[in-house]
Amino acid sequence: MRYDVIIIGAGPAGLSAAIYSARGALKTAVFEKAMVGGQITVTEEVENYPGFEQAISGFELTATMRAQAERFGAEFIEEEITAMGMEGLCKVIEAGGKFYRAKSVIICTGAHPRLLNVPGEERLIGRGVSYCATCDGALYRDKTVAVVGGGDSAIEEGIFLTRFAKKVIVIHRRDELRAQKIIQERAFRNPKMEFIWDTVVQKIHGETRIEKLELVNRKTHEISMLPVDGTFIYVGILPSNELLESRIDLDTGGFVITNEYMQTNVPGIYAAGDIRHTVLRQVVTATADGAVAAWSAEKWIIENYDSFEVESAKQ
Ligand SMILES: Cc1cc2nc3c(=O)[nH]c(=O)nc-3n(C[C@H](O)[C@H](O)[C@H](O)COP(=O)(O)OP(=O)(O)OC[C@H]3O[C@@H](n4cnc5c(N)ncnc54)[C@H](O)[C@@H]3O)c2cc1C
């Protein structure tokens, strides 16, 4: 099977890339190994994607993106891509025991927050357990929230949460933060922020919503309960980069390095969305990346395939 563009991953980045690519009359296939829509499908209320005055569910938002891409002819293939040959002009993709060829590939495999891996956590995601203050912070106006972690993201997001929450309690496993000093100082000066040191969360309690955190002090082994309305977990974000060979340049965190055209170091291969080395991981940035990547892929196909006369760029 031959395509102009193969997109790996049908989260917001892949869906947007598919809309732009298919609308540009490129033969486009989008591969998805789990759920079309990506990470955002678990979110009940997306309040910050432009164009929706009222919150929209992540599922509904991305289902509409899919319908939009299909209207322009994008093909969705619900298979995991397990191998990718990047050499030469023609890229070869393996999924479900079959081989697919493409002139250009856009990697939109996304990322996922590192979980604490404690009882109650996965069950209460979207019901008080969150990994994204930018996304969910505004839902906690005048509430008490906990932030788990001590690095830059945890403390910056904790400070951000004080705009809404009446109290932000940072729970950190050590007796000092890892965040940059300037960020720490801002946090210590903030009257809404409190700190619980040398402590880890060992269980998250709640039936239909989060109710309290079960904490254990690592030095005294004392167990305590902390009632909260929400908990934001920042113990790291992991790129979904298992597929990428050593040929794609990654940063130290494992995210794909691109230029402003979303181009990787391998000609004809682009990356968009959360998998990319970037400063903000949101639906709006993922869709913007996807649009740029599809535009760049089209330019690349026209330039290279016209000059090599392999096939018409537009089938
Ligand atoms: C709980 C939560 C709440 C959030 N709330 C908001 C919010 O309110 N507003 C906002 O703007 N952002 C929010 N975000 C962030 C937003 O979800 C992400 O920034 C966005 O989904 C990134 O899109 P993406 O397409 O780059 O990656 P993803 O959404 O991660 O999609 C990547 C897709 O690629 C697929 N994939 C991976 N590898 C393969 C493979 N080998 N073969 C086939 N498919 C593959 C995955 O299954 C996945 O579906 C939230 C995130 C979380 C976790």
Tab-separated table of N, CA and C and ligand atoms in Angstrom, residues 7-15 30-50 56 61-62 77-83 94-95 107-113 125-126 129-132 134-136 240-243 272-276 280-287 289, ligand 1:
chain	number	residue	atom	x	y	z
A	7	ILE	N	0.863	9.124	8.872
A	7	ILE	CA	0.903	9.811	10.160
A	7	ILE	C	0.840	8.746	11.248
A	8	ILE	N	1.776	8.794	12.180
A	8	ILE	CA	1.795	7.791	13.255
A	8	ILE	C	1.188	8.426	14.499
A	9	GLY	N	-0.008	7.989	14.864
A	9	GLY	CA	-0.684	8.506	16.064
A	9	GLY	C	-1.816	9.444	15.696
A	10	ALA	N	-3.005	9.153	16.265
A	10	ALA	CA	-4.198	9.964	15.961
A	10	ALA	C	-4.656	10.765	17.158
A	11	GLY	N	-3.692	11.399	17.857
A	11	GLY	CA	-4.048	12.415	18.848
A	11	GLY	C	-4.286	13.729	18.111
A	12	PRO	N	-4.436	14.828	18.843
A	12	PRO	CA	-4.696	16.110	18.193
A	12	PRO	C	-3.652	16.484	17.134
A	13	ALA	N	-2.368	16.170	17.370
A	13	ALA	CA	-1.331	16.520	16.380
A	13	ALA	C	-1.550	15.738	15.089
A	14	GLY	N	-1.757	14.422	15.229
A	14	GLY	CA	-1.950	13.573	14.053
A	14	GLY	C	-3.232	13.918	13.306
A	15	LEU	N	-4.283	14.243	14.051
A	15	LEU	CA	-5.561	14.576	13.421
A	15	LEU	C	-5.452	15.876	12.631
A	30	VAL	N	-3.589	7.527	8.569
A	30	VAL	CA	-3.286	7.785	9.978
A	30	VAL	C	-3.378	6.457	10.710
A	31	PHE	N	-2.305	6.075	11.391
A	31	PHE	CA	-2.294	4.834	12.165
A	31	PHE	C	-2.493	5.159	13.642
A	32	GLU	N	-3.364	4.388	14.296
A	32	GLU	CA	-3.590	4.590	15.727
A	32	GLU	C	-3.622	3.243	16.422
A	33	LYS	N	-2.816	3.116	17.478
A	33	LYS	CA	-2.717	1.814	18.153
A	33	LYS	C	-3.742	1.647	19.265
A	34	ALA	N	-4.264	2.761	19.795
A	34	ALA	CA	-5.195	2.648	20.929
A	34	ALA	C	-6.506	3.348	20.574
A	35	MET	N	-6.653	4.580	21.024
A	35	MET	CA	-7.934	5.274	20.834
A	35	MET	C	-7.711	6.524	19.990
A	36	VAL	N	-8.451	6.641	18.894
A	36	VAL	CA	-8.349	7.867	18.090
A	36	VAL	C	-8.708	9.038	19.010
A	37	GLY	N	-7.873	10.058	19.016
A	37	GLY	CA	-8.089	11.210	19.906
A	37	GLY	C	-6.946	11.409	20.876
A	38	GLY	N	-6.255	10.319	21.214
A	38	GLY	CA	-5.070	10.427	22.080
A	38	GLY	C	-5.395	10.739	23.529
A	39	GLN	N	-4.424	11.352	24.204
A	39	GLN	CA	-4.509	11.595	25.657
A	39	GLN	C	-5.749	12.382	26.059
A	40	ILE	N	-6.164	13.305	25.222
A	40	ILE	CA	-7.213	14.246	25.621
A	40	ILE	C	-8.590	13.565	25.720
A	41	THR	N	-8.720	12.359	25.175
A	41	THR	CA	-10.026	11.692	25.209
A	41	THR	C	-10.494	11.392	26.636
A	42	VAL	N	-9.552	11.350	27.595
A	42	VAL	CA	-9.972	11.058	28.976
A	42	VAL	C	-10.470	12.306	29.705
A	43	THR	N	-10.329	13.470	29.076
A	43	THR	CA	-10.683	14.715	29.762
A	43	THR	C	-12.132	15.096	29.488
A	44	GLU	N	-12.871	15.263	30.563
A	44	GLU	CA	-14.294	15.593	30.440
A	44	GLU	C	-14.504	17.002	29.911
A	45	GLU	N	-13.655	17.935	30.387
A	45	GLU	CA	-13.886	19.345	30.071
A	45	GLU	C	-12.622	19.988	29.545
A	46	VAL	N	-12.590	20.245	28.245
A	46	VAL	CA	-11.489	21.026	27.679
A	46	VAL	C	-12.003	22.459	27.592
A	47	GLU	N	-11.373	23.331	28.354
A	47	GLU	CA	-11.886	24.704	28.451
A	47	GLU	C	-11.015	25.709	27.727
A	48	ASN	N	-9.854	25.234	27.219
A	48	ASN	CA	-8.903	26.213	26.690
A	48	ASN	C	-8.579	26.028	25.224
A	49	TYR	N	-9.362	25.209	24.511
A	49	TYR	CA	-9.137	25.096	23.066
A	49	TYR	C	-9.982	26.168	22.387
A	50	PRO	N	-9.361	27.061	21.623
A	50	PRO	CA	-10.111	28.191	21.077
A	50	PRO	C	-11.290	27.753	20.199
A	56	ILE	N	-15.792	21.592	26.134
A	56	ILE	CA	-16.158	20.460	25.270
A	56	ILE	C	-15.358	19.256	25.770
A	61	LEU	N	-14.301	16.591	20.976
A	61	LEU	CA	-13.429	17.482	20.201
A	61	LEU	C	-12.639	16.693	19.162
A	62	THR	N	-12.051	15.576	19.594
A	62	THR	CA	-11.199	14.829	18.660
A	62	THR	C	-12.037	13.981	17.686
A	77	ILE	N	-6.301	3.810	10.062
A	77	ILE	CA	-5.982	2.387	10.176
A	77	ILE	C	-5.667	2.117	11.645
A	78	GLU	N	-6.513	1.301	12.277
A	78	GLU	CA	-6.353	1.106	13.724
A	78	GLU	C	-5.385	-0.037	13.985
A	79	GLU	N	-4.123	0.258	13.808
A	79	GLU	CA	-3.032	-0.704	14.016
A	79	GLU	C	-1.867	0.030	14.642
A	80	GLU	N	-1.069	-0.699	15.400
A	80	GLU	CA	0.161	-0.122	15.950
A	80	GLU	C	1.277	-0.228	14.918
A	81	ILE	N	1.975	0.842	14.700
A	81	ILE	CA	3.156	0.778	13.837
A	81	ILE	C	4.294	0.221	14.674
A	82	THR	N	4.885	-0.856	14.194
A	82	THR	CA	5.885	-1.549	15.008
A	82	THR	C	7.299	-1.376	14.465
A	83	ALA	N	7.433	-0.915	13.226
A	83	ALA	CA	8.778	-0.683	12.687
A	83	ALA	C	8.704	0.369	11.599
A	94	GLU	N	5.809	-0.746	9.080
A	94	GLU	CA	5.220	-2.069	9.317
A	94	GLU	C	4.156	-1.965	10.402
A	95	ALA	N	2.976	-2.493	10.112
A	95	ALA	CA	1.883	-2.498	11.100
A	95	ALA	C	1.005	-3.708	10.849
A	107	ILE	N	5.589	11.897	12.631
A	107	ILE	CA	5.536	11.184	13.924
A	107	ILE	C	4.713	12.025	14.901
A	108	CYS	N	3.595	11.463	15.338
A	108	CYS	CA	2.713	12.167	16.297
A	108	CYS	C	2.376	11.220	17.438
A	109	THR	N	3.382	10.530	17.960
A	109	THR	CA	3.123	9.463	18.928
A	109	THR	C	2.887	9.969	20.356
A	110	GLY	N	3.064	11.265	20.576
A	110	GLY	CA	2.661	11.860	21.858
A	110	GLY	C	3.556	11.513	23.034
A	111	ALA	N	2.999	11.746	24.204
A	111	ALA	CA	3.741	11.520	25.449
A	111	ALA	C	2.737	11.094	26.503
A	112	HIS	N	3.247	10.685	27.642
A	112	HIS	CA	2.344	10.338	28.731
A	112	HIS	C	3.006	10.690	30.049
A	113	PRO	N	2.195	11.186	31.003
A	113	PRO	CA	2.788	11.519	32.287
A	113	PRO	C	3.242	10.251	33.005
A	125	ILE	N	-8.280	9.310	37.663
A	125	ILE	CA	-7.810	10.283	36.661
A	125	ILE	C	-9.027	10.974	36.070
A	126	GLY	N	-8.981	12.311	36.018
A	126	GLY	CA	-10.122	13.081	35.504
A	126	GLY	C	-11.207	13.269	36.564
A	129	VAL	N	-7.736	13.485	40.069
A	129	VAL	CA	-6.316	13.253	39.805
A	129	VAL	C	-5.998	13.826	38.428
A	130	SER	N	-5.013	14.717	38.374
A	130	SER	CA	-4.662	15.368	37.110
A	130	SER	C	-3.150	15.439	36.970
A	131	TYR	N	-2.730	15.584	35.718
A	131	TYR	CA	-1.296	15.711	35.434
A	131	TYR	C	-1.027	17.024	34.709
A	132	CYS	N	-2.005	17.929	34.717
A	132	CYS	CA	-1.890	19.125	33.890
A	132	CYS	C	-2.649	20.288	34.520
A	134	THR	N	-2.335	23.483	33.697
A	134	THR	CA	-2.790	24.391	32.639
A	134	THR	C	-4.156	23.944	32.136
A	135	CYS	N	-4.351	22.624	32.108
A	135	CYS	CA	-5.612	22.085	31.590
A	135	CYS	C	-6.738	22.178	32.625
A	136	ASP	N	-6.447	21.763	33.851
A	136	ASP	CA	-7.516	21.534	34.821
A	136	ASP	C	-7.526	22.512	35.996
A	240	SER	N	6.499	8.969	24.017
A	240	SER	CA	6.203	7.652	23.432
A	240	SER	C	7.120	7.477	22.220
A	241	ASN	N	8.363	7.120	22.505
A	241	ASN	CA	9.381	7.130	21.445
A	241	ASN	C	9.950	5.741	21.142
A	242	GLU	N	9.246	4.697	21.622
A	242	GLU	CA	9.763	3.327	21.501
A	242	GLU	C	10.118	2.980	20.045
A	243	LEU	N	9.345	3.572	19.121
A	243	LEU	CA	9.472	3.222	17.704
A	243	LEU	C	10.691	3.849	17.039
A	272	ALA	N	5.388	16.102	15.344
A	272	ALA	CA	4.455	17.147	15.795
A	272	ALA	C	3.833	16.752	17.127
A	273	GLY	N	3.537	17.762	17.932
A	273	GLY	CA	2.800	17.528	19.174
A	273	GLY	C	3.697	17.191	20.351
A	274	ASP	N	3.131	16.461	21.296
A	274	ASP	CA	3.807	16.194	22.578
A	274	ASP	C	5.103	15.398	22.441
A	275	ILE	N	5.285	14.682	21.363
A	275	ILE	CA	6.522	13.899	21.188
A	275	ILE	C	7.711	14.809	20.905
A	276	ARG	N	7.417	16.055	20.564
A	276	ARG	CA	8.454	16.997	20.150
A	276	ARG	C	9.085	17.688	21.364
A	280	LEU	N	5.475	23.868	25.561
A	280	LEU	CA	4.092	23.745	26.042
A	280	LEU	C	3.437	22.549	25.369
A	281	ARG	N	2.849	21.678	26.152
A	281	ARG	CA	2.199	20.487	25.588
A	281	ARG	C	0.707	20.592	25.823
A	282	GLN	N	0.001	21.040	24.799
A	282	GLN	CA	-1.435	21.262	24.867
A	282	GLN	C	-2.060	20.872	23.525
A	283	VAL	N	-3.390	20.816	23.488
A	283	VAL	CA	-4.069	20.485	22.234
A	283	VAL	C	-3.787	21.567	21.185
A	284	VAL	N	-3.830	22.815	21.622
A	284	VAL	CA	-3.670	23.908	20.656
A	284	VAL	C	-2.262	23.905	20.045
A	285	THR	N	-1.251	23.568	20.827
A	285	THR	CA	0.113	23.540	20.276
A	285	THR	C	0.304	22.284	19.414
A	286	ALA	N	-0.320	21.181	19.833
A	286	ALA	CA	-0.214	19.939	19.047
A	286	ALA	C	-0.864	20.117	17.668
A	287	THR	N	-2.038	20.744	17.634
A	287	THR	CA	-2.721	20.923	16.336
A	287	THR	C	-1.938	21.897	15.457
A	289	ASP	N	1.344	22.353	15.519
A	289	ASP	CA	2.496	21.574	15.023
A	289	ASP	C	2.079	20.665	13.862
B	1	LIG	C1	-5.395	14.211	31.928
B	1	LIG	C2	-4.985	15.200	30.854
B	1	LIG	C3	-5.741	16.351	30.692
B	1	LIG	C4	-5.395	17.260	29.708
B	1	LIG	N1	-6.169	18.363	29.532
B	1	LIG	C5	-5.877	19.254	28.555
B	1	LIG	C6	-6.692	20.412	28.347
B	1	LIG	O1	-7.670	20.652	29.051
B	1	LIG	N2	-6.346	21.250	27.327
B	1	LIG	C7	-5.269	21.024	26.526
B	1	LIG	O2	-5.030	21.807	25.602
B	1	LIG	N3	-4.467	19.943	26.719
B	1	LIG	C8	-4.736	19.065	27.697
B	1	LIG	N4	-3.927	17.969	27.907
B	1	LIG	C9	-2.734	17.812	27.058
B	1	LIG	C10	-3.145	17.217	25.687
B	1	LIG	O3	-3.910	16.058	25.890
B	1	LIG	C11	-1.912	16.889	24.883
B	1	LIG	O4	-1.072	18.011	24.768
B	1	LIG	C12	-2.286	16.422	23.471
B	1	LIG	O5	-3.131	15.295	23.537
B	1	LIG	C13	-1.051	16.084	22.649
B	1	LIG	O6	-1.481	15.576	21.418
B	1	LIG	P1	-0.544	14.617	20.546
B	1	LIG	O7	-1.329	14.298	19.331
B	1	LIG	O8	0.787	15.218	20.393
B	1	LIG	O9	-0.302	13.317	21.436
B	1	LIG	P2	-1.302	12.256	22.115
B	1	LIG	O10	-2.586	12.875	22.490
B	1	LIG	O11	-0.477	11.620	23.157
B	1	LIG	O12	-1.605	11.213	20.957
B	1	LIG	C14	-0.624	10.322	20.492
B	1	LIG	C15	-1.320	9.115	19.891
B	1	LIG	O13	-0.344	8.306	19.234
B	1	LIG	C16	-0.697	6.943	19.421
B	1	LIG	N5	0.497	6.130	19.174
B	1	LIG	C17	1.654	6.153	19.890
B	1	LIG	N6	2.536	5.277	19.352
B	1	LIG	C18	1.912	4.689	18.293
B	1	LIG	C19	2.307	3.683	17.348
B	1	LIG	N7	3.521	3.111	17.377
B	1	LIG	N8	1.428	3.301	16.377
B	1	LIG	C20	0.195	3.870	16.324
B	1	LIG	N9	-0.241	4.818	17.211
B	1	LIG	C21	0.617	5.233	18.177
B	1	LIG	C22	-1.197	6.914	20.855
B	1	LIG	O14	-2.003	5.758	21.091
B	1	LIG	C23	-1.978	8.220	20.944
B	1	LIG	O15	-3.342	8.045	20.635
B	1	LIG	C24	-4.255	17.034	28.884
B	1	LIG	C25	-3.482	15.881	29.069
B	1	LIG	C26	-3.843	14.965	30.044
B	1	LIG	C27	-3.022	13.722	30.225
